[in-house]
Coordinates of C-alpha atoms in Angstrom, one line a residue:
X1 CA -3.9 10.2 19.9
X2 CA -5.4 10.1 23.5
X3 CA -8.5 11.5 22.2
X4 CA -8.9 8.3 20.6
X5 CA -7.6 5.7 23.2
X6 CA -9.9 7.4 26.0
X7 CA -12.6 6.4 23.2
X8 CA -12.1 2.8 23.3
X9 CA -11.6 3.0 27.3
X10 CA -14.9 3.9 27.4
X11 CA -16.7 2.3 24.9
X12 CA -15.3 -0.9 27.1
X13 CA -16.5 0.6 29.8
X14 CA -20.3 0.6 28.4
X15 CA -19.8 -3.3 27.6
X16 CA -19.8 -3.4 31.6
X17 CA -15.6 -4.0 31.5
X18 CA -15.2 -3.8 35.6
X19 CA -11.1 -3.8 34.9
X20 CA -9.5 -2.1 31.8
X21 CA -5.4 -1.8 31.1
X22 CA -4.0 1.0 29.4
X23 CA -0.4 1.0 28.5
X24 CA 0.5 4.4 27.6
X25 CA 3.9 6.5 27.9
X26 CA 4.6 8.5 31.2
X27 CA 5.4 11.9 28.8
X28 CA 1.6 11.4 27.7
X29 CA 0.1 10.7 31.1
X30 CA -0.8 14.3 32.4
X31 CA -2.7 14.8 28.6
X32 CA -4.3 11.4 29.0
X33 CA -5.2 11.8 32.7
X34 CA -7.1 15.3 31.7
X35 CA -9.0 14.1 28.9
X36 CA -10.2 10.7 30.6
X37 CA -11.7 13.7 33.1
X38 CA -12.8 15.5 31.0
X39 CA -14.7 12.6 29.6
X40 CA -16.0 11.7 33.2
X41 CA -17.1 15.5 33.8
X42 CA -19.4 15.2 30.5
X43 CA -21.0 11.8 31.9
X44 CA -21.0 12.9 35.5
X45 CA -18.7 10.4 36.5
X46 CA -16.4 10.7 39.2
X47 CA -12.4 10.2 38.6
X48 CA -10.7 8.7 40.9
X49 CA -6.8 8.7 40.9
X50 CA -4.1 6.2 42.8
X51 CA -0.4 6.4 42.6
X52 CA 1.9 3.5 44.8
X53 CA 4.5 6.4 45.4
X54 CA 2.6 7.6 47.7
X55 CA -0.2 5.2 48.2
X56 CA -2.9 8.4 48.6
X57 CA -6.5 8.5 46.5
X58 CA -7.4 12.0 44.8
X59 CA -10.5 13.1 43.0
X60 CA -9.3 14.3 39.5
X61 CA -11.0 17.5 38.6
X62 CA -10.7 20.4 35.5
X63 CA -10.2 23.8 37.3
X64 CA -9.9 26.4 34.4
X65 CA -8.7 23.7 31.8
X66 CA -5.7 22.4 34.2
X67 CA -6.4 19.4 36.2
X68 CA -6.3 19.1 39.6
X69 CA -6.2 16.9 42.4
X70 CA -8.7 16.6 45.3
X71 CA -7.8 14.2 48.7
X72 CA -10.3 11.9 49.3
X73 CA -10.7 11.2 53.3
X74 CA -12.9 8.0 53.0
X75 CA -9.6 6.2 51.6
X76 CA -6.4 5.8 54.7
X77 CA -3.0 4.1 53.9
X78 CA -2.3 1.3 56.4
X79 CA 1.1 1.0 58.3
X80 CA 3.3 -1.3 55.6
X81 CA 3.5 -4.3 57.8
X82 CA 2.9 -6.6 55.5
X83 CA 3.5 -6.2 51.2
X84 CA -0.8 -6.3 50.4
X85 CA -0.7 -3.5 52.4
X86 CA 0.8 -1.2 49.8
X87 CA -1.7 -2.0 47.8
X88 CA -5.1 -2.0 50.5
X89 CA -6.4 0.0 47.5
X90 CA -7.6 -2.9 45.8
X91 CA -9.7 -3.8 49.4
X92 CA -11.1 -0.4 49.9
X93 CA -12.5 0.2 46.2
X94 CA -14.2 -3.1 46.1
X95 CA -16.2 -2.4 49.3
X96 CA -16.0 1.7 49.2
X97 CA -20.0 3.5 48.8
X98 CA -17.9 5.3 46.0
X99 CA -18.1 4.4 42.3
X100 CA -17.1 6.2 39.3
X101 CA -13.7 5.1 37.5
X102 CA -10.5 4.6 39.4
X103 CA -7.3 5.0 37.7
X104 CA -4.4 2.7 39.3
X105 CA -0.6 3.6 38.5
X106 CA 2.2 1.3 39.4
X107 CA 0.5 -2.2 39.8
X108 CA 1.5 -3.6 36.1
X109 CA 4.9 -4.8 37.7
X110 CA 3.3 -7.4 39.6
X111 CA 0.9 -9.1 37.0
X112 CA 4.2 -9.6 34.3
X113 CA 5.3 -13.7 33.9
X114 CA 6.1 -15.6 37.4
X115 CA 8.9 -15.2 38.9
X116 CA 11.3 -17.2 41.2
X117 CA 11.6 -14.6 44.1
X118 CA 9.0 -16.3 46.3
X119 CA 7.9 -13.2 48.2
X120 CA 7.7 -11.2 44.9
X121 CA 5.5 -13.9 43.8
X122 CA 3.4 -14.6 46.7
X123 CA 2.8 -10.3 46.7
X124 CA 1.7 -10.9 42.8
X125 CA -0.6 -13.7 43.7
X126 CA -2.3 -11.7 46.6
X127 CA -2.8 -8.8 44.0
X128 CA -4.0 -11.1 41.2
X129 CA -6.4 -12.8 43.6
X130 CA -7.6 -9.0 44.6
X131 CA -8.4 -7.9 40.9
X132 CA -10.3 -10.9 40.1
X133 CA -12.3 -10.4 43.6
X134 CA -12.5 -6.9 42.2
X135 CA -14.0 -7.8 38.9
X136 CA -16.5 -10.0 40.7
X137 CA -17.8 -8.5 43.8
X138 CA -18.2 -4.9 41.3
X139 CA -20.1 -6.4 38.8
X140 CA -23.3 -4.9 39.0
X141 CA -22.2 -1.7 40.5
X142 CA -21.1 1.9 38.7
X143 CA -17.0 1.1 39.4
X144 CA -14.3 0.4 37.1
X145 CA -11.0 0.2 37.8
X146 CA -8.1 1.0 35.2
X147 CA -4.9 -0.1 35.1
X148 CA -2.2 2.6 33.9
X149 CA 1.2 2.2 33.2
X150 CA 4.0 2.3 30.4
X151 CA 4.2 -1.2 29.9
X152 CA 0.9 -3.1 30.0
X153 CA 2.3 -6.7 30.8
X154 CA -0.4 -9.1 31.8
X155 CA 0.6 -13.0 32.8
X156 CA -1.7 -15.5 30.6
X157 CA -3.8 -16.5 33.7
X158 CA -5.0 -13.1 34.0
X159 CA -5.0 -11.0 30.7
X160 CA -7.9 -12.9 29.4
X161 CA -9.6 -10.7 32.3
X162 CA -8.5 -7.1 31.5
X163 CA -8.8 -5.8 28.1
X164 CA -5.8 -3.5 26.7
X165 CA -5.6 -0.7 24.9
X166 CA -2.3 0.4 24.0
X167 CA -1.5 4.0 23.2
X168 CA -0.1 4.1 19.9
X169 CA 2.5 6.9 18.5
X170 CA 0.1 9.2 16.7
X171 CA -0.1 9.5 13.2
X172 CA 1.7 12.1 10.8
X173 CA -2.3 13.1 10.1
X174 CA -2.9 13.7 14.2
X175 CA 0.6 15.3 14.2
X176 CA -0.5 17.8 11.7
X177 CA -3.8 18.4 13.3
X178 CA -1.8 19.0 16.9
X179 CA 0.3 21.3 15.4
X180 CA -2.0 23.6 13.3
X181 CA -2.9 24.4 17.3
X182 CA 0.8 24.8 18.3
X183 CA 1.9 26.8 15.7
X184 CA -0.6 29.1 14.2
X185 CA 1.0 31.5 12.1
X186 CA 2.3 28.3 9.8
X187 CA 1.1 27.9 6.3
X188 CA -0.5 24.1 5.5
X189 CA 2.5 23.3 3.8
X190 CA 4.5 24.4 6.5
X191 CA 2.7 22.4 8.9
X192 CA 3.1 19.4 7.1
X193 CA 6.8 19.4 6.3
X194 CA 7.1 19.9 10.6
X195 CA 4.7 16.8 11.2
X196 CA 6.7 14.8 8.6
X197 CA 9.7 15.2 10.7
X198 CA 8.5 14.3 13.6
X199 CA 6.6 11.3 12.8
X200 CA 7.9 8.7 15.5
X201 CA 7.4 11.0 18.5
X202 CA 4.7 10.9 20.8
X203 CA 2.8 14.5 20.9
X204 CA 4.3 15.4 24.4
X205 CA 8.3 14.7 22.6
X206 CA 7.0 16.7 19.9
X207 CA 5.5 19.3 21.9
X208 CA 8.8 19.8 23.6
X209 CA 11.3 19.1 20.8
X210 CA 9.4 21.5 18.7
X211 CA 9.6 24.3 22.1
X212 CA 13.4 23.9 22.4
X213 CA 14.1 24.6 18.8
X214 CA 11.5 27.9 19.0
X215 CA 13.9 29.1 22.6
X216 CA 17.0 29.1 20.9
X217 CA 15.4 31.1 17.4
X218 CA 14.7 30.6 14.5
X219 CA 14.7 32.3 11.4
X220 CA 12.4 29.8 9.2
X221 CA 10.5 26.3 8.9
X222 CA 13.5 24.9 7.4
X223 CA 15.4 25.4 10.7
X224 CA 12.8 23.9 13.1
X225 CA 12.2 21.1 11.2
X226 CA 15.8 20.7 11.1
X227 CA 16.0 21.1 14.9
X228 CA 13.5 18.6 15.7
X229 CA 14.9 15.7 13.4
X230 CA 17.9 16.5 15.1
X231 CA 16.0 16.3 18.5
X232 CA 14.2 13.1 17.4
X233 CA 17.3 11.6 16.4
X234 CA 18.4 12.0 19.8
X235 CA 15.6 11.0 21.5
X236 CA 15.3 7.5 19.4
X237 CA 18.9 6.7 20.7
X238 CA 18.3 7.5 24.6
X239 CA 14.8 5.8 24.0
X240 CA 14.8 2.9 21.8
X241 CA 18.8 2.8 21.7
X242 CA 18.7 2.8 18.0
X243 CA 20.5 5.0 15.5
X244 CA 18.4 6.7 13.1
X245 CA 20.0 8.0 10.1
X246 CA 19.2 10.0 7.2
X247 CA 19.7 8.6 3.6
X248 CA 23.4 9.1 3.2
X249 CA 25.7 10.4 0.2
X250 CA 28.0 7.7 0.1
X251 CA 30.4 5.7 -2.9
X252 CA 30.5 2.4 -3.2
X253 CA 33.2 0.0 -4.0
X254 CA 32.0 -3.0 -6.0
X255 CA 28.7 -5.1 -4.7
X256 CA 27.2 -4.4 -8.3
X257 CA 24.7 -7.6 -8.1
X258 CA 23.6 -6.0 -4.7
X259 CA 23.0 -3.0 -6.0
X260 CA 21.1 -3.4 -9.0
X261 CA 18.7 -5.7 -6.2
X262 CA 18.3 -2.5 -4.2
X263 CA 17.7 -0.6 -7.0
X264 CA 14.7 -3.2 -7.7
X265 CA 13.8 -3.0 -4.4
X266 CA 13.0 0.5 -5.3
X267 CA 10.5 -0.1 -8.0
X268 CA 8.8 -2.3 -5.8
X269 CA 7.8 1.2 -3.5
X270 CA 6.2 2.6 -6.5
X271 CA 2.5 2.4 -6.7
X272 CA 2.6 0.8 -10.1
X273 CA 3.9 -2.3 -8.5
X274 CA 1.5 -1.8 -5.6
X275 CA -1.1 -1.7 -8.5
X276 CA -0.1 -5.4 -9.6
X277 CA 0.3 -6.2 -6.2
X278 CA 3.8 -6.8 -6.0
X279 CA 5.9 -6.1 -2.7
X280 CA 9.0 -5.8 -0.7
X281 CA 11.0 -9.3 0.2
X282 CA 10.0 -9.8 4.1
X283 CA 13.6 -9.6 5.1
X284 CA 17.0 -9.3 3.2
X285 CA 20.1 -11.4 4.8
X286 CA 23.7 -10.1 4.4
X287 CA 25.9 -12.9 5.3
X288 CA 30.1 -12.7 5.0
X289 CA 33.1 -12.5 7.6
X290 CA 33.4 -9.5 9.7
X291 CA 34.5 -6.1 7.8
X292 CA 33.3 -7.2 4.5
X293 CA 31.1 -4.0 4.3
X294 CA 27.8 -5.3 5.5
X295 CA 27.3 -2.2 7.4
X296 CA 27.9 0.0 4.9
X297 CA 25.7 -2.1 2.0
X298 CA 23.2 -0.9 4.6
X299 CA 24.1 2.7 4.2
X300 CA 24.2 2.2 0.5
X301 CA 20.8 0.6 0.3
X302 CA 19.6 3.7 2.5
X303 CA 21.3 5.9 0.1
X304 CA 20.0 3.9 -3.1
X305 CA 16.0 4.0 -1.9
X306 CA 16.2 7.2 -0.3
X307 CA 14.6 6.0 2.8
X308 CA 16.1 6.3 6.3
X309 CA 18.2 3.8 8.0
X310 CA 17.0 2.7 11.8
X311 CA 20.4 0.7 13.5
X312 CA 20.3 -1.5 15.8
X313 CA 22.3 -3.8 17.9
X314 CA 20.0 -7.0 17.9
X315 CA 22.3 -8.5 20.7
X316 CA 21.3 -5.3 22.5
X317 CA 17.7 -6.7 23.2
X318 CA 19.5 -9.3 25.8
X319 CA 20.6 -6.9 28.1
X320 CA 17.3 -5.4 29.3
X321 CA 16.5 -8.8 30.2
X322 CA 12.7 -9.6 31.7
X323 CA 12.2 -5.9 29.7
X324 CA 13.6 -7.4 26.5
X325 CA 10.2 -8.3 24.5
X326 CA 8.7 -4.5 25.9
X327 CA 11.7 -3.0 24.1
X328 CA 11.1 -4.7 21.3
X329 CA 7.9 -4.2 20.6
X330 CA 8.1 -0.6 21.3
X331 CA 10.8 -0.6 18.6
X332 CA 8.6 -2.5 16.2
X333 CA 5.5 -0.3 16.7
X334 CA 7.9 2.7 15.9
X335 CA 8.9 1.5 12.8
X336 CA 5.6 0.5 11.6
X337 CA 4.8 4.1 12.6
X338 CA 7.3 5.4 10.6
X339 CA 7.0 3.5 7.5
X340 CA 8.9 3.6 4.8
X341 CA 12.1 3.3 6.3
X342 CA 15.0 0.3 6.5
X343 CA 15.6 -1.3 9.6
X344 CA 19.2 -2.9 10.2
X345 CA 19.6 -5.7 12.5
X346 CA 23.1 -5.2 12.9
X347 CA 25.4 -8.7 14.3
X348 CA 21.6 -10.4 14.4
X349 CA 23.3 -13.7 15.0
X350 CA 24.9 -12.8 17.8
X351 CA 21.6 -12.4 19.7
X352 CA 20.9 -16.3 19.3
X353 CA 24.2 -17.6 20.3
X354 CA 22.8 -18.6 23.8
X355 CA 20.4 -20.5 22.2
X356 CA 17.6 -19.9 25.6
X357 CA 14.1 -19.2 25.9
X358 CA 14.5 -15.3 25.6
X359 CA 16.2 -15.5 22.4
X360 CA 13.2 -17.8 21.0
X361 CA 10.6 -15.7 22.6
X362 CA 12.4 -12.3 20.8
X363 CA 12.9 -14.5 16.8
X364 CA 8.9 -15.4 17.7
X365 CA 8.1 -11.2 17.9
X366 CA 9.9 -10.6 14.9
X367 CA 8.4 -13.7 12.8
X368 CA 5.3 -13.1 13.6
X369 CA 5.7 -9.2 12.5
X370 CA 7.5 -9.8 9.7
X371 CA 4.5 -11.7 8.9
X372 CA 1.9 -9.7 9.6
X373 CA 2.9 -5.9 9.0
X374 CA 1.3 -4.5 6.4
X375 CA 4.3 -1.0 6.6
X376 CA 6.7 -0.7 3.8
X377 CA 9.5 -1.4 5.8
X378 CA 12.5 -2.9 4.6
X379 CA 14.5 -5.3 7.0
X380 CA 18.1 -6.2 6.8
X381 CA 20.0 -8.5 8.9
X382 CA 23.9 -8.8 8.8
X383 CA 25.4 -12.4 9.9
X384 CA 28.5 -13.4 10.2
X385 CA 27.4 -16.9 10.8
X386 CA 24.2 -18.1 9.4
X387 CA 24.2 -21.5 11.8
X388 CA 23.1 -20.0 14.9
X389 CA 20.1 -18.9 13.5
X390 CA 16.5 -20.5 14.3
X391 CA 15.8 -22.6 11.1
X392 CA 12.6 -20.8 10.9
X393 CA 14.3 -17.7 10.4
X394 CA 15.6 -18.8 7.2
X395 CA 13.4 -20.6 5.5
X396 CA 11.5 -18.6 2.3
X397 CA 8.8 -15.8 3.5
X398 CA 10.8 -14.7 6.3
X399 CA 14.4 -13.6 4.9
X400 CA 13.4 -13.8 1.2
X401 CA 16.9 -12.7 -0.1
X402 CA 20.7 -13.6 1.1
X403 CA 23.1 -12.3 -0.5
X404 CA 27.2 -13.6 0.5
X405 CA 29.2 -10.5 1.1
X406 CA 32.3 -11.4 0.9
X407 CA 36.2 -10.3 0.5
X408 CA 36.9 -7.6 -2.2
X409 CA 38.4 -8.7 -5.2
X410 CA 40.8 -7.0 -7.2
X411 CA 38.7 -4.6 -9.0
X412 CA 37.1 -3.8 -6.0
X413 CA 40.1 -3.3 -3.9
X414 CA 40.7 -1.0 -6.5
X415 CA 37.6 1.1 -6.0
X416 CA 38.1 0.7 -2.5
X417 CA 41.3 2.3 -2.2
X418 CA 40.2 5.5 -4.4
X419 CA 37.0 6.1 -2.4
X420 CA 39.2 6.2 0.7
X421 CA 42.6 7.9 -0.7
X422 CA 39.9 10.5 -2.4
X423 CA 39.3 11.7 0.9
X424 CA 42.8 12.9 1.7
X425 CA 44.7 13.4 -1.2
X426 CA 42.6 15.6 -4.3
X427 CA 44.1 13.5 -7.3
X428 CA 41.7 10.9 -6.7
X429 CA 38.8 12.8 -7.4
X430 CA 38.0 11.6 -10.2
X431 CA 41.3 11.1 -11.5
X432 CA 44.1 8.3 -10.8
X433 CA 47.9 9.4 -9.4
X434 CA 49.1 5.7 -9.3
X435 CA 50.0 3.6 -12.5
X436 CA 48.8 0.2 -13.7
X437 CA 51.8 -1.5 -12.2
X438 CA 51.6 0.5 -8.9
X439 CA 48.2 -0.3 -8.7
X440 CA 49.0 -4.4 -9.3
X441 CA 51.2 -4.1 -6.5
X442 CA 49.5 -2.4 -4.2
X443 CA 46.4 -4.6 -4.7
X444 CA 48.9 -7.8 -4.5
X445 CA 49.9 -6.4 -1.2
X446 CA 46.8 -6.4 0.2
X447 CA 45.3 -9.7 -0.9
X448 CA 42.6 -10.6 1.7
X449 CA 42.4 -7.2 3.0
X450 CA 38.4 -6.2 3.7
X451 CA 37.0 -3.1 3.5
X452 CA 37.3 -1.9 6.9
X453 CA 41.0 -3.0 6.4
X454 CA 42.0 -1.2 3.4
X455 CA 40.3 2.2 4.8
X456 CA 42.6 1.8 8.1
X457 CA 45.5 1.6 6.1
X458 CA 44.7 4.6 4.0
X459 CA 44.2 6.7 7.2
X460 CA 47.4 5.4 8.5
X461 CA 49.5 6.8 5.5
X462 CA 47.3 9.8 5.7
X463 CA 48.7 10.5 9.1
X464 CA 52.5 9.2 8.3
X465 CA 52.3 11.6 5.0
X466 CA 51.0 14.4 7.1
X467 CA 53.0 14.3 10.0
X468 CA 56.4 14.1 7.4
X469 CA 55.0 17.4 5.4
X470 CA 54.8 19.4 8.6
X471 CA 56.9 19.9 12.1
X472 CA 55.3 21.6 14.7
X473 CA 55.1 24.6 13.3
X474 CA 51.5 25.7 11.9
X475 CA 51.8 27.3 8.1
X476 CA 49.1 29.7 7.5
X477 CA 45.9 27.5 6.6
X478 CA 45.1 29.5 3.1
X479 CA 48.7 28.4 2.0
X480 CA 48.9 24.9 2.7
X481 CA 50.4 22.4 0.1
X482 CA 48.7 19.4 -0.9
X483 CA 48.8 15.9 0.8
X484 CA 50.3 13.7 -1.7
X485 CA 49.9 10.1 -0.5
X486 CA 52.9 7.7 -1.9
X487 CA 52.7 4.3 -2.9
X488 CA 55.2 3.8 -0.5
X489 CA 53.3 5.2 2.4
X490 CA 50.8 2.5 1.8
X491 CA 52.6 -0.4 1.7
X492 CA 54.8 0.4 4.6
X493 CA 51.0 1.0 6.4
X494 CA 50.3 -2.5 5.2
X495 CA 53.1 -3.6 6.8
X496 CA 51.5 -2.3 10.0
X497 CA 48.0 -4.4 9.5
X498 CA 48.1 -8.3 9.8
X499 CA 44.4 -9.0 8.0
X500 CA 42.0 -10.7 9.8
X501 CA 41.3 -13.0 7.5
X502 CA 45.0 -14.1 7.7
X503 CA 45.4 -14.0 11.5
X504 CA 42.0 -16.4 11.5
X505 CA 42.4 -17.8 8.1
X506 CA 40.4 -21.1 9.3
X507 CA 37.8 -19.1 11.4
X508 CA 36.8 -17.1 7.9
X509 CA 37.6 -19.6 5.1
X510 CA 34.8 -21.9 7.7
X511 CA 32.7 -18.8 7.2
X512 CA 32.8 -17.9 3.4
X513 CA 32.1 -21.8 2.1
X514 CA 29.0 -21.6 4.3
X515 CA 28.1 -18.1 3.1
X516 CA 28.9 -19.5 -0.7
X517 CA 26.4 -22.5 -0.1
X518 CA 23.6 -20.4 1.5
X519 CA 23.6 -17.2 -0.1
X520 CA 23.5 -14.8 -3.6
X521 CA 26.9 -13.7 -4.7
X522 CA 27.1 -9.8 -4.0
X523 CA 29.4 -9.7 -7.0
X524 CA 29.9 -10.6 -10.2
X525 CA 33.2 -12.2 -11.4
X526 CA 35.7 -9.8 -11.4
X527 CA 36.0 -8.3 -14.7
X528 CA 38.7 -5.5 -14.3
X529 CA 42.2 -4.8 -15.6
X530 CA 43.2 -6.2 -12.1
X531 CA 41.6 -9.3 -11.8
X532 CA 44.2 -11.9 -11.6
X533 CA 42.9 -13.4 -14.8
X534 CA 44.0 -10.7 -16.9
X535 CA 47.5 -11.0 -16.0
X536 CA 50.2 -11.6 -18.9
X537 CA 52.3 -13.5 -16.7
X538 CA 54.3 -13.8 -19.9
X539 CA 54.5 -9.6 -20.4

């Protein structure tokens, strides 16, 4: 909370800091502004305020608990002849009769990593070279300057010079507290079940999440906090571009040795094994060829724990480019604020196939979090191939657990196919419309098929069945006849699929016999009446 952070601002202040960083969010800067004057007001301090927008210095003031801004004439902008001259700020507070603490917005920018741009750097250096004069020339006088900006990025020469505090996402405790302000009339309970959903969000997305749910009405606490996971949902994917799901009611098809290790995993949450001091693995690899279901054991582990399920596109990371290690931090610091929740590092080895400094700098972040989080956060990583990861990302204490997830057998083909076909046509719920033999060829026929494979195909005979039953006229919708899929729908949609692991049979077979070396069978052997050991080829 900023309460808290303008706390440790000024405790640094009293230890005679002369230059302080904060890296907070812009949607908190108006509530972190007013209570950093507010704190100055109490200890007759005057708050100074300076924006590179538009280059100007105000007084910050509380006028009837709003905060205002006052022009100060003693500081002029200078014609922009040269780049320093944007920021003469730095010239003018160093020799200004003023003192008191001076808030600085927009300089973080400049004090990041070097850069090859050689004006760009050569500006950096000049402001740098100002600070540390700053720091110097101030040091036995009543100024402080702070630093103020989203992303707090300090180049090694110079953060060992400005201590940071970061604004953190506030606690579910703070959120509560917050709220027993906002919403008044809401019992303790109901207060509570509000902050629990929207844990993750700073107060400000909060604050206006829970507004827009409250505009369009509401008829109980069930329906806002409804309306602002939904809101939060949408904020984490414009935000942190990240989905963020909800444990899912979802069937699985096989996996079984999987399974029974998520449903361990799920013991290991309990306080009893907290009490022997047992934990979660550090990180859980899911390694197979693409469409295997590695996405979906995900979903079932989210389903299986009954924790949420954060998604995200490791590769992603690469496109924000110098911004890539701010993004993932902020993503990191979200889930540790969440907790007990599963984060899925979808395609993770496609983020190190360029093998370069940025993706070694983002596997260093994540090792040394994975290391040193104390949430109970449970991280999955899908691979397809396990070789273009860092060694050190594999070794034990990092990704404790690897399972091989690989093509469906048989009997799970089987399972498969009903799961999917149950969707459509209502003789798969919980019953069977296909014989034993009808079954052995249809699974013959799609030998090699994955997941993702056989589910196409069932939609495609869906479709063919659907558009056979029905011309273009529309039949009145409380009279309409079941959809019967056929054997014969499904085979002819087979015909329609060429399997990937056909079409690159060399590719995948090169990427299963590295999977069967490195990782835990997700399987056991197949055991069903459709394995191809139970055949009576003499029958």
């Amino acid at each position: 909370m900023s309460l808290t952070l303008v706390n440790q601002v000024f405790d640094l202040i009293k230890l005679n800091n002369k230059l302080i960083a904060i890296e907070s969010p812009l949607q908190e800067r108006i509530r972190l502004l007013k209570n950093i004057t507010s704190e100055c007001f109490s200890q007759n301090i005057p708050c100074y305020l300076w924006t590179l927008e538009d280059d100007a210095l105000h007084q910050l003031v509380i006028n009837e608990q709003d905060l205002a801004l006052q022009p100060v004439s003693q500081y002029q902008a200078l014609p922009k002849s040269r780049r320093e001259h944007y920021f003469e700020i730095l010239r003018f507070w160093k020799t200004t009769e003023l003192e008191g603490i001076l808030i600085l917005e927009g300089i973080f920018p400049w004090l990041g990593e070097s850069t090859t741009d050689p004006d760009f750097f050569l500006t950096a250096e000049w402001i740098e070279s100002a600070l540390i004069n700053l720091k110097l020339y101030n040091r036995n006088s009543n100024k402080t300057a702070i630093l103020l900006g989203p992303n707090a990025n300090l180049s090694s020469e110079i953060a060992p010079l400005i201590p940071t505090v970061i604004q953190q996402l506030p606690t579910v405790e703070e959120i509560s507290a917050y709220l027993t302000l906002m919403l008044p009339s809401y019992t303790e309970t109901e207060i509570n079940n509000v902050a629990n959903a929207a844990v993750g969000m700073y107060l400000a997305d909060v604050e206006y999440g829970i507004k827009l749910a409250l505009a369009s009405g509401l008829g109980n606490t069930q329906e806002l906090t409804k309306k602002l996971r939904a809101y939060k949902i949408d904020l984490f994917k414009r935000v942190y571009n990240i989905e963020f799901l909800q444990p899912p009611t979802i069937s699985v098809g096989g996996l079984e040795l999987m399974q029974q290790a998520f449903q361990q995993y799920k013991r290991l949450l309990t306080p009893l094994a907290k009490a022997y001091n047992l934990r979660l693995p550090k990180g859980i690899l899911l390694i197979g060829p693409p469409g295997t279901g590695k996405s979906y054991s995900a979903k079932a582990c989210s389903a299986r724990l009954g924790l949420p399920l954060i998604v995200v596109e490791w590769g992603s990371f690469r496109s924000y480019g110098n911004l890539a290690e701010y993004q993932l931090k902020k993503l990191l610091a979200l889930v540790d604020r969440i907790n007990r929740v599963i984060l899925y590092l979808d395609d993770f080895d496609k983020g190190f196939a360029g093998d370069d400094d940025l993706s070694r700098r983002l596997a260093g972040m994540l090792l040394t979090w994975m290391q040193e989080r104390t949430s109970e956060v449970l991280i999955l990583a899908s691979v397809n191939r396990l070789d273009w990861l860092p060694p050190e990302l594999t070794r034990s204490g990092r990704f404790d657990d690897i399972f091989k997830v690989d093509l469906p057998n048989y009997g799970e083909r089987h399972s498969i196919f009903k799961i999917h076909l149950a969707r459509f046509d209502k003789r798969f719920r919980g019953g069977d419309a296909f014989t034993e033999s009808e079954w052995r060829r249809l699974l013959k026929a799609t030998h090699r098929c994955v997941g993702a494979e056989i589910q196409a195909l069932v939609e495609r005979a869906a479709i063919s069945t659907f558009c056979q039953m029905f011309s273009d006229d529309i039949p009145p919708l409380d009279e309409l006849p079941p959809l019967l899929i056929t054997l014969s729908a499904l085979l002819e949609a087979r015909q329609n699929i060429n399997p990937l692991a056909i079409r690159e049979a060399d590719r995948i077979e090169s990427m299963r016999n590295k999977a069967d070396l490195q990782g835990l069978p997700s399987s056991p052997i197949d055991s069903s009446i459709y394995s191809v050991g139970n055949v009576d080829i003499f029958g």
